[in-house]
CSV table of C-alpha atoms in Angstrom, one decimal:
chain,number,residue,atom,x,y,z
A,40,MET,CA,85.4,-49.8,86.0
A,41,LYS,CA,88.8,-49.5,87.6
A,42,ASN,CA,90.1,-52.6,85.7
A,43,VAL,CA,89.1,-50.8,82.5
A,44,THR,CA,90.3,-47.2,83.1
A,45,SER,CA,93.6,-48.1,84.9
A,46,TRP,CA,96.0,-50.6,83.6
A,47,GLY,CA,99.6,-51.7,83.6
A,48,THR,CA,101.9,-53.7,81.2
A,49,ALA,CA,105.2,-55.5,81.5
A,50,ALA,CA,107.0,-56.2,78.2
A,51,THR,CA,110.3,-57.4,77.1
A,52,ALA,CA,112.7,-55.5,74.8
A,53,ASN,CA,111.5,-55.4,71.2
A,54,ALA,CA,107.9,-56.2,72.1
A,55,LEU,CA,105.6,-54.7,69.5
A,56,SER,CA,102.0,-53.6,69.6
A,57,TRP,CA,100.7,-53.0,66.1
A,58,PHE,CA,98.8,-49.9,65.0
A,59,HIS,CA,95.5,-49.7,66.8
A,60,ILE,CA,93.1,-47.2,68.5
A,61,ASP,CA,92.0,-47.7,72.1
A,62,ASP,CA,88.6,-49.3,72.5
A,63,ASP,CA,85.5,-47.2,73.1
A,64,GLY,CA,87.3,-44.0,71.9
A,65,PHE,CA,89.2,-43.6,75.1
A,66,ALA,CA,91.9,-41.0,75.5
A,67,THR,CA,95.0,-42.4,77.2
A,68,CYS,CA,97.6,-41.2,79.6
A,69,VAL,CA,100.7,-43.4,79.7
A,70,SER,CA,103.9,-43.2,81.8
A,71,VAL,CA,106.8,-45.6,81.7
A,72,GLN,CA,107.9,-46.8,85.2
A,73,ALA,CA,111.0,-48.5,84.0
A,74,GLY,CA,112.6,-49.0,80.6
A,75,MET,CA,111.9,-47.2,77.4
A,76,LYS,CA,109.3,-47.3,74.5
A,77,TRP,CA,108.8,-45.7,71.2
A,78,TRP,CA,105.1,-44.5,71.0
A,79,VAL,CA,104.3,-43.9,67.3
A,80,LEU,CA,101.2,-41.7,66.6
A,81,ALA,CA,99.5,-41.6,63.3
A,82,ARG,CA,97.4,-38.7,61.9
A,83,LYS,CA,95.8,-38.1,58.5
A,84,LYS,CA,97.6,-35.9,56.0
A,85,ASP,CA,95.7,-33.1,54.2
A,86,ARG,CA,93.2,-32.7,57.0
A,87,ASN,CA,90.2,-30.4,56.7
A,88,PRO,CA,90.7,-27.8,59.6
A,89,ARG,CA,86.9,-27.6,60.0
A,90,ALA,CA,86.3,-31.3,60.2
A,91,ASP,CA,87.6,-34.0,62.5
A,92,GLU,CA,89.8,-36.5,60.5
A,93,MET,CA,88.1,-39.4,62.3
A,94,GLY,CA,84.5,-38.3,61.7
A,95,SER,CA,84.1,-40.1,58.3
A,96,ILE,CA,83.2,-43.7,57.7
A,97,SER,CA,86.0,-43.7,55.1
A,98,THR,CA,88.7,-42.9,57.6
A,99,PHE,CA,89.9,-46.5,57.9
A,100,PHE,CA,89.1,-47.4,54.3
A,101,ARG,CA,91.7,-50.0,53.2
A,102,TRP,CA,93.2,-49.8,56.7
A,103,THR,CA,95.9,-52.5,57.2
A,104,VAL,CA,97.8,-52.5,60.5
A,105,GLU,CA,100.9,-54.1,59.0
A,106,ASP,CA,101.1,-51.7,56.0
A,107,ILE,CA,100.2,-48.1,56.9
A,108,ASP,CA,99.8,-46.0,53.7
A,109,GLY,CA,102.4,-43.2,53.9
A,110,GLN,CA,100.5,-41.3,51.3
A,111,VAL,CA,97.5,-41.1,53.7
A,112,TRP,CA,99.0,-41.1,57.2
A,113,GLU,CA,101.9,-39.2,58.7
A,114,LEU,CA,103.7,-40.6,61.7
A,115,GLU,CA,105.3,-39.0,64.8
A,116,ALA,CA,107.3,-41.0,67.3
A,117,VAL,CA,107.6,-40.1,70.9
A,118,LEU,CA,110.3,-41.6,73.1
A,119,LEU,CA,108.9,-42.6,76.5
A,120,ASP,CA,111.1,-43.1,79.5
A,121,PRO,CA,110.4,-42.6,83.3
A,122,THR,CA,110.7,-38.8,82.9
A,123,VAL,CA,107.8,-38.5,80.3
A,124,ALA,CA,104.0,-38.8,80.6
A,125,LEU,CA,102.1,-38.9,77.3
A,126,TYR,CA,98.5,-37.7,77.0
A,127,MET,CA,96.9,-39.0,73.8
A,128,ARG,CA,93.5,-38.0,72.6
A,129,GLY,CA,90.9,-40.5,71.8
A,130,CYS,CA,90.7,-42.3,68.4
A,131,THR,CA,94.5,-41.9,67.7
A,132,PRO,CA,96.1,-44.8,65.8
A,133,HIS,CA,99.3,-45.7,67.5
A,134,LEU,CA,102.1,-48.3,67.5
A,135,VAL,CA,104.3,-49.2,70.5
A,136,VAL,CA,107.8,-50.7,70.4
A,137,GLY,CA,109.8,-51.6,73.5
A,138,LEU,CA,113.5,-50.5,73.4
A,139,ALA,CA,114.2,-52.3,76.7
A,140,HIS,CA,112.4,-54.4,79.2
A,141,THR,CA,109.6,-52.0,80.2
A,142,ILE,CA,106.9,-51.6,82.9
A,143,THR,CA,104.2,-49.1,81.9
A,144,HIS,CA,101.2,-47.6,83.8
A,145,GLY,CA,98.3,-46.1,81.9
A,146,ARG,CA,94.9,-44.6,82.4
A,147,HIS,CA,91.9,-44.3,80.0
A,148,PHE,CA,89.5,-41.3,80.2
A,149,TYR,CA,87.1,-39.1,78.3
A,150,ALA,CA,88.0,-35.4,78.0
A,151,THR,CA,85.4,-32.8,77.1
A,152,CYS,CA,87.9,-31.1,74.8
A,153,GLY,CA,88.1,-34.2,72.6
A,154,ILE,CA,84.7,-35.9,73.3
A,155,ARG,CA,83.4,-35.8,69.8
A,156,ARG,CA,86.5,-37.5,68.5
A,157,SER,CA,86.1,-40.1,71.3
A,158,MET,CA,82.6,-40.8,70.2
A,159,PHE,CA,83.8,-41.4,66.6
A,160,GLY,CA,86.4,-43.8,68.0
A,161,LEU,CA,83.7,-45.7,70.0
A,162,VAL,CA,81.8,-46.3,66.7
A,163,HIS,CA,84.9,-47.2,64.7
A,164,THR,CA,86.0,-49.8,67.3
A,165,PHE,CA,82.4,-51.2,67.5
A,166,VAL,CA,82.2,-51.6,63.8
A,167,MET,CA,85.7,-52.8,63.0
A,168,GLY,CA,86.5,-54.7,66.2
A,169,TYR,CA,89.9,-56.3,66.3
A,170,GLY,CA,90.6,-54.9,62.9
A,171,ILE,CA,91.3,-51.5,64.6
A,172,THR,CA,91.7,-52.2,68.3
A,173,ASN,CA,93.6,-54.7,70.4
A,174,THR,CA,91.2,-55.2,73.3
A,175,PHE,CA,87.5,-54.9,74.2
A,176,HIS,CA,86.0,-53.3,77.3
A,177,ASP,CA,82.7,-54.2,78.8
A,178,ASP,CA,79.6,-52.0,78.2
A,179,GLY,CA,80.1,-50.4,81.6
A,180,THR,CA,82.2,-47.8,80.0
A,181,ARG,CA,79.0,-46.2,78.8
A,182,SER,CA,78.3,-45.1,82.3
A,183,LEU,CA,81.1,-42.6,82.1
A,184,ILE,CA,79.5,-41.1,79.0
A,185,ARG,CA,76.1,-40.9,80.8
A,186,GLN,CA,77.7,-39.2,83.8
A,187,MET,CA,79.2,-36.6,81.5
A,188,MET,CA,75.9,-35.9,79.9
A,189,GLY,CA,74.4,-35.7,83.3
A,190,LEU,CA,76.9,-33.0,84.3
A,191,TRP,CA,76.1,-31.0,81.2
A,192,TYR,CA,72.4,-31.3,81.8
A,193,ARG,CA,72.8,-30.1,85.3
A,194,HIS,CA,74.8,-27.1,84.1
A,195,TYR,CA,72.6,-26.0,81.3
A,196,ILE,CA,69.1,-27.0,82.4
A,197,ILE,CA,69.1,-27.2,86.2
A,198,ARG,CA,71.5,-24.3,86.8
A,199,SER,CA,70.5,-22.1,83.8
A,200,GLY,CA,73.9,-22.5,82.3
A,201,PHE,CA,73.1,-20.6,79.1
A,202,ALA,CA,72.9,-17.4,81.1
A,203,SER,CA,76.1,-18.1,83.1
A,204,GLU,CA,78.0,-18.8,79.9
A,205,LEU,CA,77.5,-15.2,78.9
A,206,LEU,CA,78.4,-13.8,82.3
A,207,SER,CA,81.3,-16.0,83.6
A,208,PRO,CA,84.8,-16.4,82.3
A,209,ARG,CA,85.1,-19.5,80.1
A,210,TRP,CA,87.6,-21.2,82.4
A,211,ILE,CA,84.9,-21.7,85.0
A,212,HIS,CA,83.1,-24.1,82.7
A,213,GLU,CA,86.0,-26.0,81.2
A,214,HIS,CA,84.4,-29.4,81.6
A,215,VAL,CA,81.2,-28.3,79.8
A,216,PRO,CA,81.0,-27.8,76.1
A,217,ASP,CA,80.0,-24.2,75.1
A,218,MET,CA,76.7,-24.8,73.3
A,219,LEU,CA,76.7,-21.2,72.2
A,220,THR,CA,79.4,-22.3,69.7
A,221,ILE,CA,79.0,-24.7,66.7
A,222,ASP,CA,81.8,-27.0,68.1
A,223,GLY,CA,80.3,-27.1,71.5
A,224,LEU,CA,76.8,-27.9,70.2
A,225,LEU,CA,78.2,-30.7,67.9
A,226,ASP,CA,80.1,-32.2,70.9
A,227,VAL,CA,76.8,-32.5,72.9
A,228,ILE,CA,75.0,-33.9,69.8
A,229,ALA,CA,77.7,-36.5,69.3
A,230,VAL,CA,77.4,-37.7,72.9
A,231,GLY,CA,73.6,-37.6,72.7
A,232,CYS,CA,73.7,-39.8,69.6
A,233,VAL,CA,75.9,-42.4,71.2
A,234,LEU,CA,73.6,-42.5,74.3
A,235,GLU,CA,70.5,-42.7,72.1
A,236,PHE,CA,72.0,-45.7,70.3
A,237,THR,CA,73.6,-47.4,73.3
A,238,THR,CA,71.7,-50.6,72.8
A,239,ALA,CA,72.7,-50.8,69.1
A,240,LEU,CA,76.3,-50.0,70.0
A,241,SER,CA,76.5,-52.7,72.6
A,242,ARG,CA,78.5,-55.8,71.6
A,243,SER,CA,76.6,-57.9,74.2
A,244,ARG,CA,73.5,-57.5,72.0
A,245,TYR,CA,74.9,-59.4,69.1
């Protein structure tokens, strides 16, 4: 798993990585060790505040990496140099341009606070393949999702977590979705659906 979740790149000035999302819905942390890059993030305009913009099968309808529709997407550029670390949530379309010869170190991870969006990203990259991502990871990444669900099961079932949710400050359980809320329940359901359909969502099966 280390070769999947930890990576590095060396690129020349003006090197370009077209718009894509990271495979398997991974969130990303990236830090430039030398040089500079523009990291351009895309998000949907006119978003519904009660729905994740990536949760619809129509999200990438008419998606073309070379011609992003400015009527649909808004862009934000972040200048990365050795003083900056960027944390990017899963399923975020992004483009990268090198301003100088650059060495970059990055890590992929799943975060509870954005796990539902990551599950949407996993499905999008499985269905659209290289039309939406620039690399494929092996199916071993699913073990990270199983471990998260195992943590949540231990909290809620083995340790009677529903009772402790009512008695403990929320920060004590930051890595566990609050299933007493709609958002927390939907997070657990999203992960459960991906695990239930792991075989169908495995590229090695096709």
